[in-house]
GROMACS .gro file of C-alpha atoms in nm:
model
  152
    1MET     CA    1   0.031   0.015   0.013
    2SER     CA    2   0.132   0.295  -0.120
    3GLN     CA    3   0.043   0.684   0.091
    4ASN     CA    4  -0.053   0.943  -0.130
    5THR     CA    5   0.098   1.242   0.021
    6ALA     CA    6  -0.046   1.552  -0.210
    7PRO     CA    7   0.144   1.870  -0.107
    8LEU     CA    8  -0.065   2.087   0.140
    9SER     CA    9  -0.245   2.430   0.021
   10PRO     CA   10  -0.045   2.738   0.099
   11LYS     CA   11  -0.181   2.913   0.421
   12PRO     CA   12  -0.300   3.282   0.365
   13ALA     CA   13  -0.085   3.561   0.414
   14PRO     CA   14  -0.071   3.684   0.778
   15GLY     CA   15  -0.363   3.942   0.873
   16ALA     CA   16  -0.560   3.799   0.536
   17ALA     CA   17  -0.758   3.556   0.707
   18GLY     CA   18  -1.144   3.594   0.710
   19ARG     CA   19  -1.105   3.873   0.373
   20THR     CA   20  -1.236   3.793   0.061
   21PRO     CA   21  -0.985   3.823  -0.218
   22ARG     CA   22  -1.064   4.104  -0.496
   23GLY     CA   23  -1.224   3.977  -0.769
   24SER     CA   24  -1.338   3.692  -0.625
   25GLY     CA   25  -1.710   3.614  -0.687
   26TRP     CA   26  -1.832   3.818  -0.380
   27HIS     CA   27  -1.672   4.100  -0.487
   28SER     CA   28  -1.733   4.063  -0.877
   29GLY     CA   29  -2.129   3.963  -0.774
   30GLY     CA   30  -2.199   4.257  -0.571
   31THR     CA   31  -2.026   4.517  -0.795
   32LEU     CA   32  -2.293   4.325  -1.072
   33PHE     CA   33  -2.580   4.378  -0.826
   34ALA     CA   34  -2.481   4.725  -0.748
   35GLY     CA   35  -2.557   4.805  -1.101
   36VAL     CA   36  -2.834   4.655  -1.112
   37LEU     CA   37  -2.980   4.829  -0.809
   38MET     CA   38  -2.916   5.177  -1.004
   39LEU     CA   39  -3.022   5.108  -1.290
   40VAL     CA   40  -3.372   4.919  -1.143
   41GLY     CA   41  -3.357   5.248  -0.839
   42GLY     CA   42  -3.314   5.507  -1.137
   43ILE     CA   43  -3.604   5.408  -1.356
   44LEU     CA   44  -3.834   5.392  -1.065
   45GLY     CA   45  -3.699   5.747  -0.986
   46ILE     CA   46  -3.827   5.853  -1.341
   47LEU     CA   47  -4.113   5.668  -1.273
   48ILE     CA   48  -4.220   5.867  -0.954
   49GLY     CA   49  -4.058   6.144  -1.094
   50ILE     CA   50  -4.280   6.136  -1.414
   51THR     CA   51  -4.605   6.078  -1.157
   52GLY     CA   52  -4.507   6.316  -0.941
   53ILE     CA   53  -4.517   6.586  -1.229
   54ALA     CA   54  -4.782   6.475  -1.443
   55LYS     CA   55  -5.072   6.507  -1.125
   56ASP     CA   56  -4.945   6.686  -0.849
   57ASP     CA   57  -5.198   6.516  -0.536
   58VAL     CA   58  -5.044   6.168  -0.528
   59TYR     CA   59  -4.832   6.150  -0.264
   60ALA     CA   60  -5.007   6.293   0.094
   61ARG     CA   61  -4.940   6.660   0.178
   62ILE     CA   62  -4.774   6.631   0.492
   63GLY     CA   63  -4.751   6.929   0.772
   64THR     CA   64  -4.456   7.200   0.793
   65TYR     CA   65  -4.153   7.027   0.726
   66VAL     CA   66  -3.752   7.200   0.672
   67TYR     CA   67  -3.766   7.023   0.344
   68GLU     CA   68  -4.127   7.082   0.189
   69PHE     CA   69  -4.111   7.142  -0.136
   70ASN     CA   70  -4.421   7.139  -0.466
   71LEU     CA   71  -4.467   6.793  -0.480
   72THR     CA   72  -4.455   6.904  -0.884
   73THR     CA   73  -4.059   7.018  -0.782
   74TRP     CA   74  -4.059   6.651  -0.649
   75GLY     CA   75  -4.131   6.494  -0.941
   76TRP     CA   76  -3.883   6.688  -1.093
   77ILE     CA   77  -3.638   6.574  -0.855
   78HIS     CA   78  -3.673   6.216  -0.895
   79LEU     CA   79  -3.665   6.230  -1.338
   80VAL     CA   80  -3.363   6.419  -1.302
   81ILE     CA   81  -3.176   6.217  -1.027
   82GLY     CA   82  -3.371   5.885  -1.170
   83VAL     CA   83  -3.207   5.984  -1.510
   84ILE     CA   84  -2.841   5.997  -1.394
   85VAL     CA   85  -2.874   5.770  -1.147
   86ALA     CA   86  -3.023   5.487  -1.419
   87ILE     CA   87  -2.728   5.602  -1.645
   88THR     CA   88  -2.467   5.562  -1.411
   89GLY     CA   89  -2.565   5.165  -1.320
   90TRP     CA   90  -2.594   5.091  -1.736
   91GLY     CA   91  -2.206   5.187  -1.681
   92VAL     CA   92  -2.116   4.989  -1.377
   93LEU     CA   93  -2.283   4.726  -1.563
   94LYS     CA   94  -2.112   4.780  -1.841
   95GLY     CA   95  -1.785   4.810  -1.700
   96HIS     CA   96  -1.646   5.170  -1.713
   97GLU     CA   97  -1.398   5.273  -1.480
   98TRP     CA   98  -1.588   5.638  -1.415
   99ALA     CA   99  -1.900   5.439  -1.304
  100ARG     CA  100  -1.772   5.334  -0.987
  101ALA     CA  101  -1.672   5.681  -0.900
  102VAL     CA  102  -1.946   5.855  -1.028
  103GLY     CA  103  -2.183   5.537  -0.859
  104ILE     CA  104  -2.041   5.663  -0.552
  105ALA     CA  105  -2.131   6.011  -0.540
  106VAL     CA  106  -2.494   5.920  -0.725
  107ALA     CA  107  -2.592   5.739  -0.414
  108ALA     CA  108  -2.441   5.943  -0.191
  109LEU     CA  109  -2.678   6.210  -0.374
  110TYR     CA  110  -2.953   5.955  -0.407
  111MET     CA  111  -2.971   5.888  -0.030
  112ILE     CA  112  -3.026   6.271   0.061
  113GLU     CA  113  -3.271   6.271  -0.149
  114TYR     CA  114  -3.475   5.985   0.003
  115PHE     CA  115  -3.387   6.104   0.388
  116MET     CA  116  -3.545   6.414   0.281
  117PHE     CA  117  -3.808   6.280   0.112
  118LEU     CA  118  -3.899   6.079   0.437
  119PRO     CA  119  -4.230   6.274   0.536
  120TYR     CA  120  -4.426   6.192   0.189
  121GLU     CA  121  -4.299   5.797   0.151
  122PRO     CA  122  -4.165   5.707   0.452
  123VAL     CA  123  -4.132   5.300   0.428
  124TRP     CA  124  -3.997   5.327   0.005
  125SER     CA  125  -3.719   5.637   0.177
  126VAL     CA  126  -3.589   5.415   0.432
  127ILE     CA  127  -3.555   5.103   0.214
  128ALA     CA  128  -3.372   5.367  -0.041
  129ILE     CA  129  -3.171   5.455   0.187
  130GLY     CA  130  -3.040   5.112   0.264
  131ILE     CA  131  -2.987   5.032  -0.086
  132ALA     CA  132  -2.770   5.343  -0.139
  133VAL     CA  133  -2.565   5.215   0.160
  134PHE     CA  134  -2.545   4.868  -0.046
  135VAL     CA  135  -2.402   5.060  -0.346
  136MET     CA  136  -2.177   5.260  -0.203
  137TRP     CA  137  -2.013   4.945  -0.036
  138ALA     CA  138  -2.014   4.746  -0.244
  139LEU     CA  139  -1.912   4.988  -0.552
  140ALA     CA  140  -1.582   5.110  -0.280
  141THR     CA  141  -1.495   4.762  -0.199
  142GLY     CA  142  -1.567   4.557  -0.545
  143GLY     CA  143  -1.309   4.390  -0.714
  144ASP     CA  144  -1.313   4.394  -1.071
  145SER     CA  145  -1.618   4.564  -1.263
  146PRO     CA  146  -1.823   4.289  -1.404
  147ARG     CA  147  -1.701   4.317  -1.746
  148THR     CA  148  -1.364   4.208  -1.676
  149ALA     CA  149  -1.406   3.953  -1.368
  150LYS     CA  150  -1.584   3.760  -1.694
  151THR     CA  151  -1.262   3.777  -1.902
  152ALA     CA  152  -1.019   3.691  -1.596
   0.00000   0.00000   0.00000
């Protein structure tokens, strides 16, 4: 009987235990998911914006609020930011390098927009803020872009 003594796998570098390496499935998958979330969130923002512009009585009017705008104004804000978010999300999905940095900035703007929109749609605003936090994290910590991760 012979014994098979295969070489042991190399140990991870000191301090690297528990970390996911860049370019792994988690990082490229997170970047891909962030791009999809941005594209869908942007399209929803466009639809919310069109609704706010077309019908000024869609959302309930609130009392006195610091960031109170006319609902038509909120419609235009959602429309413009929605277009920017959707275009940036498309850029992230296509793997453009500019889209990562712009995506982080746009996600921060998206978060501020929905913080200011909290009294009008509190549940969706909290969900949108959470999505923006995930998008910023995924774009900031992600390894390769989705396009380059497939070819590597």
